Amino acid sequence: MISNENDVKDKGYEFLKEAKIILLCWKEEMSKLQRLWAWIIVNVYGSTITIPSNEDILEEKKKRIEVLCQTVGVPEPKMNAITKKLCEGEFKHYVLTYDNILKMINIILNVRSNLSTVLMGETGCGKTALIKYLACAIDTELEAVDIHGGIDRTHIDEIVEKCKERLRSMESTVESKENEFQRNPKEIWLFLDEFNTSPDIGWFNELICNRSLDGVKIPDEIKILAACNPYRKRKLSGQEKEWFGKDQLAQYAYRVFPLCETVKVHLWQFGSLFELDERQYILEMIKSRKKELNEPLQTMFDNEMSLIFEQICKSQKFVRTKLQDVAMVSLRDVERCLNIFVWLANRYFANASNIRQCL
């Protein structure tokens, strides 16, 4: 990956091409993305946005999937099957950016080096979705666990035992032509999401850093990945200080417990979404809700999609200027908005003008 295509001379470019090295120009890709999402003036009453066709988006996505698969070492015979899986079902609306690809490469290198992988990032910035997408890309089984205050070591013991049982069943599977495209039988990923919401933080420290439970080592084939929210104080108004003064956790942006020093060594800042990336995610989230609407509303929804998209993007920007903690605004707010929108539209509204009222 280079920042500017002028940095590589023609001779060097041809050499890299012959060596089958994929050369990506960051500046060129960002320029292409901006052109894809260009604003156009439609009339004197205001502006709207051109929404790229599904075909254009899918074509670009497949190009990026090819880059990802080649980088993480997906075997050639599996490439088409993996690409199909990454474009359908739960991943149909996943936005694969080059920033995400770089994050996935970092994670896979950590996992293959048997290093602990702990992602820290704001809620709703895409940590869990990225791990699920990467596991699918390398054809590895994933056990994702949402950690909260009610999860204790008994629950995790059960989950680890479940993973061990799966490993045993994988080992006993006989390789044949019929199952050559099945999941990678060598390992299972155990992903502990928001583990610092549990008061039993020391026990999770042992699992993540020492790869053991109560001193008993877990199999090397079970790879531990984790994600946590930042431990950051938030600004409280005078009224809030009065309400929450006795609650120690209320003074933080997230209700989380301090991390152990050994975990901090493995922390990797996930970062937040760029504005253009967030726009792509919002559009895909809107598209995914069409099938949940009553059939008569779906055509109207298509016609109003650009307006819905534009207004939600504006809302995100507006809330960021008003909240005391800007980082708290995330795609989960978009998800909540669309949940209520679909519920209202299906029950009370029957025409396009009412759909706007619903929004």
Tab-separated table of C-alpha atoms in Angstrom:
chain	number	residue	atom	x	y	z
A	1	MET	CA	0.000	0.000	0.000
A	2	ILE	CA	1.390	3.362	-1.048
A	3	SER	CA	0.220	6.917	-0.353
A	4	ASN	CA	0.736	8.227	-3.886
A	5	GLU	CA	0.985	6.382	-7.210
A	6	ASN	CA	3.748	8.797	-8.328
A	7	ASP	CA	5.988	7.293	-5.632
A	8	VAL	CA	6.515	4.163	-7.771
A	9	LYS	CA	8.254	4.423	-11.139
A	10	ASP	CA	6.893	2.560	-14.181
A	11	LYS	CA	9.704	0.001	-14.108
A	12	GLY	CA	9.165	-0.700	-10.423
A	13	TYR	CA	5.400	-0.936	-10.915
A	14	GLU	CA	5.819	-3.539	-13.704
A	15	PHE	CA	8.219	-5.553	-11.533
A	16	LEU	CA	5.724	-5.635	-8.640
A	17	LYS	CA	2.928	-6.613	-11.024
A	18	GLU	CA	4.961	-9.526	-12.434
A	19	ALA	CA	5.718	-10.657	-8.872
A	20	LYS	CA	1.902	-10.812	-8.311
A	21	ILE	CA	2.084	-8.177	-5.578
A	22	ILE	CA	-1.146	-6.198	-5.178
A	23	LEU	CA	-0.369	-2.487	-5.261
A	24	LEU	CA	-2.950	-0.197	-3.673
A	25	CYS	CA	-2.728	3.571	-3.782
A	26	TRP	CA	-4.371	5.015	-0.671
A	27	LYS	CA	-4.843	8.464	-2.229
A	28	GLU	CA	-6.429	6.993	-5.359
A	29	GLU	CA	-8.774	4.707	-3.381
A	30	MET	CA	-9.942	7.581	-1.148
A	31	SER	CA	-10.502	9.760	-4.218
A	32	LYS	CA	-12.556	6.957	-5.805
A	33	LEU	CA	-14.617	6.641	-2.620
A	34	GLN	CA	-15.302	10.382	-2.521
A	35	ARG	CA	-16.421	10.327	-6.157
A	36	LEU	CA	-18.728	7.414	-5.351
A	37	TRP	CA	-20.397	9.471	-2.601
A	38	ALA	CA	-20.367	12.836	-4.372
A	39	TRP	CA	-23.117	15.338	-3.538
A	40	ILE	CA	-25.161	16.657	-6.456
A	41	ILE	CA	-27.496	19.630	-6.612
A	42	VAL	CA	-30.870	18.523	-7.969
A	43	ASN	CA	-32.952	21.676	-7.821
A	44	VAL	CA	-33.295	25.091	-6.244
A	45	TYR	CA	-35.035	23.611	-3.202
A	46	GLY	CA	-31.932	21.895	-1.925
A	47	SER	CA	-29.572	19.018	-2.507
A	48	THR	CA	-29.751	15.264	-2.289
A	49	ILE	CA	-27.262	12.465	-2.550
A	50	THR	CA	-26.646	9.957	-5.315
A	51	ILE	CA	-26.816	6.449	-3.949
A	52	PRO	CA	-24.446	4.072	-5.774
A	53	SER	CA	-26.077	1.075	-7.452
A	54	ASN	CA	-25.951	-2.314	-5.725
A	55	GLU	CA	-23.931	-3.634	-8.694
A	56	ASP	CA	-21.216	-0.960	-8.266
A	57	ILE	CA	-21.007	-1.580	-4.516
A	58	LEU	CA	-20.851	-5.376	-4.960
A	59	GLU	CA	-18.151	-5.130	-7.636
A	60	GLU	CA	-15.983	-2.941	-5.407
A	61	LYS	CA	-16.608	-5.240	-2.426
A	62	LYS	CA	-15.501	-8.341	-4.371
A	63	LYS	CA	-12.311	-6.562	-5.375
A	64	ARG	CA	-11.554	-5.838	-1.716
A	65	ILE	CA	-12.468	-9.388	-0.650
A	66	GLU	CA	-9.913	-10.680	-3.156
A	67	VAL	CA	-7.263	-8.441	-1.557
A	68	LEU	CA	-8.227	-9.683	1.925
A	69	CYS	CA	-8.272	-13.373	0.917
A	70	GLN	CA	-4.891	-13.199	-0.809
A	71	THR	CA	-3.376	-11.336	2.137
A	72	VAL	CA	-4.560	-13.793	4.824
A	73	GLY	CA	-3.714	-16.796	2.649
A	74	VAL	CA	-7.068	-18.262	1.596
A	75	PRO	CA	-6.318	-21.297	-0.661
A	76	GLU	CA	-7.199	-20.782	-4.338
A	77	PRO	CA	-9.786	-23.646	-4.441
A	78	LYS	CA	-11.714	-22.022	-1.565
A	79	MET	CA	-11.617	-18.454	-2.928
A	80	ASN	CA	-14.939	-18.474	-4.805
A	81	ALA	CA	-16.842	-20.194	-1.967
A	82	ILE	CA	-15.441	-17.774	0.644
A	83	THR	CA	-16.161	-14.730	-1.557
A	84	LYS	CA	-19.763	-15.878	-1.968
A	85	LYS	CA	-20.199	-16.292	1.805
A	86	LEU	CA	-18.724	-12.836	2.438
A	87	CYS	CA	-21.242	-11.228	0.054
A	88	GLU	CA	-24.409	-12.984	1.272
A	89	GLY	CA	-26.407	-13.718	4.412
A	90	GLU	CA	-25.300	-11.891	7.558
A	91	PHE	CA	-22.368	-10.299	5.695
A	92	LYS	CA	-24.378	-8.963	2.753
A	93	HIS	CA	-24.411	-5.452	4.217
A	94	TYR	CA	-20.949	-5.489	5.817
A	95	VAL	CA	-18.835	-2.554	4.611
A	96	LEU	CA	-15.319	-3.775	3.838
A	97	THR	CA	-12.999	-0.754	3.856
A	98	TYR	CA	-9.235	-0.813	3.330
A	99	ASP	CA	-8.885	0.408	6.896
A	100	ASN	CA	-10.766	-2.713	8.028
A	101	ILE	CA	-8.528	-4.921	5.872
A	102	LEU	CA	-5.419	-3.478	7.565
A	103	LYS	CA	-6.974	-4.134	10.989
A	104	MET	CA	-7.796	-7.721	9.995
A	105	ILE	CA	-4.209	-8.294	8.850
A	106	ASN	CA	-2.901	-7.070	12.225
A	107	ILE	CA	-5.304	-9.365	14.078
A	108	ILE	CA	-4.513	-12.462	11.998
A	109	LEU	CA	-0.759	-11.905	12.472
A	110	ASN	CA	-1.306	-11.686	16.237
A	111	VAL	CA	-3.391	-14.869	16.291
A	112	ARG	CA	-0.906	-16.828	14.175
A	113	SER	CA	1.929	-15.667	16.435
A	114	ASN	CA	-0.034	-16.906	19.505
A	115	LEU	CA	-0.124	-13.397	20.941
A	116	SER	CA	-3.058	-12.138	22.992
A	117	THR	CA	-5.391	-9.932	20.951
A	118	VAL	CA	-7.317	-7.266	22.878
A	119	LEU	CA	-9.177	-4.574	20.929
A	120	MET	CA	-10.183	-1.346	22.655
A	121	GLY	CA	-12.712	0.938	20.998
A	122	GLU	CA	-15.925	2.877	21.449
A	123	THR	CA	-19.201	0.997	21.453
A	124	GLY	CA	-20.712	0.439	18.007
A	125	CYS	CA	-17.491	1.086	16.048
A	126	GLY	CA	-17.506	-2.379	14.442
A	127	LYS	CA	-15.147	-4.520	16.578
A	128	THR	CA	-17.443	-7.561	16.793
A	129	ALA	CA	-18.560	-7.391	13.154
A	130	LEU	CA	-14.932	-7.218	12.005
A	131	ILE	CA	-13.926	-10.302	14.022
A	132	LYS	CA	-16.905	-12.269	12.632
A	133	TYR	CA	-16.057	-11.227	9.060
A	134	LEU	CA	-12.401	-12.182	9.456
A	135	ALA	CA	-13.275	-15.594	10.952
A	136	CYS	CA	-15.496	-16.266	7.939
A	137	ALA	CA	-12.751	-15.127	5.525
A	138	ILE	CA	-10.218	-17.611	6.924
A	139	ASP	CA	-12.924	-20.274	7.348
A	140	THR	CA	-12.457	-20.681	11.095
A	141	GLU	CA	-15.176	-21.455	13.609
A	142	LEU	CA	-15.977	-18.549	15.945
A	143	GLU	CA	-17.584	-18.602	19.386
A	144	ALA	CA	-18.547	-14.998	20.228
A	145	VAL	CA	-19.607	-14.311	23.823
A	146	ASP	CA	-21.218	-11.041	24.966
A	147	ILE	CA	-19.833	-10.428	28.430
A	148	HIS	CA	-21.862	-8.496	31.024
A	149	GLY	CA	-22.088	-8.173	34.790
A	150	GLY	CA	-24.065	-11.432	35.101
A	151	ILE	CA	-21.434	-13.589	33.370
A	152	ASP	CA	-19.166	-15.443	35.809
A	153	ARG	CA	-16.462	-18.099	35.543
A	154	THR	CA	-19.034	-20.927	35.523
A	155	HIS	CA	-20.461	-19.645	32.231
A	156	ILE	CA	-17.025	-19.303	30.661
A	157	ASP	CA	-16.022	-22.766	31.930
A	158	GLU	CA	-19.030	-24.172	30.075
A	159	ILE	CA	-18.163	-22.256	26.890
A	160	VAL	CA	-14.519	-23.430	26.943
A	161	GLU	CA	-15.672	-27.039	27.473
A	162	LYS	CA	-18.027	-26.619	24.535
A	163	CYS	CA	-15.084	-25.431	22.381
A	164	LYS	CA	-12.989	-28.428	23.497
A	165	GLU	CA	-15.818	-30.767	22.529
A	166	ARG	CA	-16.014	-29.145	19.102
A	167	LEU	CA	-12.274	-29.607	18.633
A	168	ARG	CA	-12.589	-33.314	19.451
A	169	SER	CA	-15.415	-33.710	16.926
A	170	MET	CA	-13.340	-31.860	14.293
A	171	GLU	CA	-10.356	-34.143	14.830
A	172	SER	CA	-12.530	-37.215	14.325
A	173	THR	CA	-13.904	-35.893	11.003
A	174	VAL	CA	-12.509	-37.835	8.040
A	175	GLU	CA	-11.320	-35.610	5.202
A	176	SER	CA	-13.117	-36.277	1.931
A	177	LYS	CA	-14.087	-34.520	-1.286
A	178	GLU	CA	-17.537	-33.809	0.163
A	179	ASN	CA	-16.239	-31.791	3.131
A	180	GLU	CA	-13.131	-30.160	1.640
A	181	PHE	CA	-14.826	-26.745	1.865
A	182	GLN	CA	-15.816	-27.139	5.531
A	183	ARG	CA	-14.390	-24.925	8.256
A	184	ASN	CA	-10.725	-24.982	9.193
A	185	PRO	CA	-10.470	-28.028	11.530
A	186	LYS	CA	-7.309	-26.779	13.231
A	187	GLU	CA	-8.690	-24.092	15.551
A	188	ILE	CA	-11.628	-22.293	17.148
A	189	TRP	CA	-11.683	-18.595	17.981
A	190	LEU	CA	-13.214	-17.635	21.326
A	191	PHE	CA	-14.136	-13.943	21.253
A	192	LEU	CA	-14.906	-12.246	24.593
A	193	ASP	CA	-16.769	-9.036	23.795
A	194	GLU	CA	-16.763	-6.162	26.331
A	195	PHE	CA	-15.072	-8.360	28.951
A	196	ASN	CA	-14.276	-5.366	31.186
A	197	THR	CA	-17.989	-4.998	32.030
A	198	SER	CA	-17.613	-8.024	34.335
A	199	PRO	CA	-16.489	-7.458	37.956
A	200	ASP	CA	-14.479	-10.722	37.719
A	201	ILE	CA	-11.844	-8.943	35.638
A	202	GLY	CA	-8.879	-10.782	37.200
A	203	TRP	CA	-10.207	-14.116	36.039
A	204	PHE	CA	-10.566	-12.858	32.456
A	205	ASN	CA	-6.984	-11.590	32.749
A	206	GLU	CA	-5.818	-15.174	33.373
A	207	LEU	CA	-7.807	-16.501	30.427
A	208	ILE	CA	-6.615	-13.819	27.958
A	209	CYS	CA	-2.967	-13.418	29.004
A	210	ASN	CA	-2.068	-16.843	30.446
A	211	ARG	CA	-4.458	-18.918	28.295
A	212	SER	CA	-5.549	-20.920	31.334
A	213	LEU	CA	-8.583	-21.427	33.581
A	214	ASP	CA	-7.907	-21.754	37.318
A	215	GLY	CA	-4.339	-22.730	36.467
A	216	VAL	CA	-5.315	-25.367	33.895
A	217	LYS	CA	-3.984	-24.611	30.401
A	218	ILE	CA	-6.523	-24.509	27.572
A	219	PRO	CA	-5.693	-26.185	24.211
A	220	ASP	CA	-3.491	-24.178	21.814
A	221	GLU	CA	-6.150	-24.679	19.119
A	222	ILE	CA	-8.536	-22.396	21.050
A	223	LYS	CA	-7.473	-18.861	20.174
A	224	ILE	CA	-8.575	-16.148	22.630
A	225	LEU	CA	-9.576	-12.726	21.298
A	226	ALA	CA	-11.172	-9.987	23.370
A	227	ALA	CA	-12.652	-6.518	23.078
A	228	CYS	CA	-13.221	-3.858	25.706
A	229	ASN	CA	-14.599	-0.345	26.057
A	230	PRO	CA	-12.404	2.592	27.132
A	231	TYR	CA	-12.026	3.378	30.839
A	232	ARG	CA	-12.666	7.107	30.551
A	233	LYS	CA	-14.289	9.684	32.788
A	234	ARG	CA	-17.245	11.646	31.467
A	235	LYS	CA	-18.412	15.148	32.263
A	236	LEU	CA	-21.249	15.212	34.793
A	237	SER	CA	-23.617	18.120	35.278
A	238	GLY	CA	-24.361	19.349	38.806
A	239	GLN	CA	-27.668	17.449	38.795
A	240	GLU	CA	-25.980	14.230	37.629
A	241	LYS	CA	-23.331	14.526	40.343
A	242	GLU	CA	-26.141	14.758	42.878
A	243	TRP	CA	-27.945	11.734	41.399
A	244	PHE	CA	-24.941	9.465	40.840
A	245	GLY	CA	-22.495	10.715	43.479
A	246	LYS	CA	-22.419	7.405	45.365
A	247	ASP	CA	-22.122	5.248	42.224
A	248	GLN	CA	-18.392	4.993	41.396
A	249	LEU	CA	-18.984	3.568	37.897
A	250	ALA	CA	-21.404	6.352	36.895
A	251	GLN	CA	-18.536	8.832	36.550
A	252	TYR	CA	-17.192	6.886	33.553
A	253	ALA	CA	-18.389	6.967	29.941
A	254	TYR	CA	-18.930	3.176	30.139
A	255	ARG	CA	-19.766	1.035	33.164
A	256	VAL	CA	-16.470	-0.846	33.076
A	257	PHE	CA	-13.880	-2.051	35.573
A	258	PRO	CA	-10.157	-1.140	35.486
A	259	LEU	CA	-8.015	-3.455	33.374
A	260	CYS	CA	-5.171	-5.472	34.891
A	261	GLU	CA	-1.674	-4.284	34.019
A	262	THR	CA	-0.861	-7.498	32.116
A	263	VAL	CA	-3.852	-6.968	29.792
A	264	LYS	CA	-2.826	-3.378	29.069
A	265	VAL	CA	0.352	-4.643	27.394
A	266	HIS	CA	-1.773	-6.367	24.726
A	267	LEU	CA	-4.215	-3.498	24.123
A	268	TRP	CA	-4.694	-2.400	20.550
A	269	GLN	CA	-6.599	0.822	19.844
A	270	PHE	CA	-9.317	-0.026	17.328
A	271	GLY	CA	-10.045	3.603	16.519
A	272	SER	CA	-13.301	5.115	15.269
A	273	LEU	CA	-15.051	5.276	11.906
A	274	PHE	CA	-14.085	7.831	9.272
A	275	GLU	CA	-17.035	9.937	8.080
A	276	LEU	CA	-17.086	8.353	4.603
A	277	ASP	CA	-16.964	4.848	6.120
A	278	GLU	CA	-19.793	5.702	8.512
A	279	ARG	CA	-21.912	6.865	5.549
A	280	GLN	CA	-21.395	3.505	3.852
A	281	TYR	CA	-22.412	1.644	7.000
A	282	ILE	CA	-25.533	3.791	7.444
A	283	LEU	CA	-26.650	3.169	3.857
A	284	GLU	CA	-26.177	-0.597	4.196
A	285	MET	CA	-28.065	-0.599	7.515
A	286	ILE	CA	-30.981	1.226	5.846
A	287	LYS	CA	-31.009	-1.188	2.892
A	288	SER	CA	-31.048	-4.212	5.203
A	289	ARG	CA	-34.309	-3.027	6.806
A	290	LYS	CA	-36.353	-3.054	3.582
A	291	LYS	CA	-37.303	-6.738	3.955
A	292	GLU	CA	-38.767	-6.046	7.427
A	293	LEU	CA	-41.351	-3.593	6.043
A	294	ASN	CA	-44.838	-4.626	4.939
A	295	GLU	CA	-44.823	-5.367	1.201
A	296	PRO	CA	-46.874	-2.279	0.108
A	297	LEU	CA	-44.322	-0.020	1.860
A	298	GLN	CA	-41.203	-1.449	0.224
A	299	THR	CA	-41.506	0.449	-3.082
A	300	MET	CA	-42.126	3.706	-1.211
A	301	PHE	CA	-39.131	2.921	0.983
A	302	ASP	CA	-36.922	2.607	-2.130
A	303	ASN	CA	-38.126	6.001	-3.355
A	304	GLU	CA	-37.471	7.638	0.004
A	305	MET	CA	-34.145	5.914	0.735
A	306	SER	CA	-31.974	8.898	-0.214
A	307	LEU	CA	-33.974	11.171	2.110
A	308	ILE	CA	-33.810	8.670	4.996
A	309	PHE	CA	-30.067	8.289	4.456
A	310	GLU	CA	-29.447	12.040	4.321
A	311	GLN	CA	-31.511	12.795	7.440
A	312	ILE	CA	-29.886	10.065	9.543
A	313	CYS	CA	-26.401	11.290	8.546
A	314	LYS	CA	-27.423	14.831	9.539
A	315	SER	CA	-28.818	13.545	12.847
A	316	GLN	CA	-25.549	11.791	13.682
A	317	LYS	CA	-23.631	14.992	12.986
A	318	PHE	CA	-26.092	17.092	15.023
A	319	VAL	CA	-25.979	14.831	18.103
A	320	ARG	CA	-22.177	14.858	18.038
A	321	THR	CA	-22.240	18.652	18.404
A	322	LYS	CA	-24.647	18.506	21.366
A	323	LEU	CA	-23.435	15.613	23.531
A	324	GLN	CA	-20.838	16.178	26.239
A	325	ASP	CA	-19.033	12.980	25.225
A	326	VAL	CA	-18.809	12.988	21.411
A	327	ALA	CA	-17.422	9.433	21.261
A	328	MET	CA	-20.708	8.054	22.652
A	329	VAL	CA	-22.442	8.606	19.279
A	330	SER	CA	-22.199	5.389	17.257
A	331	LEU	CA	-23.913	3.150	14.718
A	332	ARG	CA	-25.980	1.694	17.552
A	333	ASP	CA	-27.910	4.986	17.537
A	334	VAL	CA	-28.663	4.404	13.845
A	335	GLU	CA	-29.788	0.847	14.677
A	336	ARG	CA	-32.175	2.113	17.370
A	337	CYS	CA	-33.546	4.779	15.025
A	338	LEU	CA	-34.254	2.200	12.301
A	339	ASN	CA	-35.848	-0.210	14.807
A	340	ILE	CA	-38.430	2.429	15.769
A	341	PHE	CA	-38.846	3.609	12.159
A	342	VAL	CA	-39.723	0.088	10.914
A	343	TRP	CA	-42.074	-0.512	13.860
A	344	LEU	CA	-43.966	2.745	13.259
A	345	ALA	CA	-44.094	2.317	9.469
A	346	ASN	CA	-45.546	-1.201	9.689
A	347	ARG	CA	-48.265	-0.266	12.154
A	348	TYR	CA	-49.431	3.270	11.460
A	349	PHE	CA	-48.333	4.589	8.067
A	350	ALA	CA	-49.520	3.804	4.559
A	351	ASN	CA	-48.070	6.368	2.126
A	352	ALA	CA	-44.845	8.183	1.283
A	353	SER	CA	-45.641	11.437	3.090
A	354	ASN	CA	-46.432	9.473	6.248
A	355	ILE	CA	-43.154	7.560	5.923
A	356	ARG	CA	-41.388	10.916	6.125
A	357	GLN	CA	-43.471	11.813	9.169
A	358	CYS	CA	-42.491	8.479	10.697
A	359	LEU	CA	-38.786	9.257	10.146
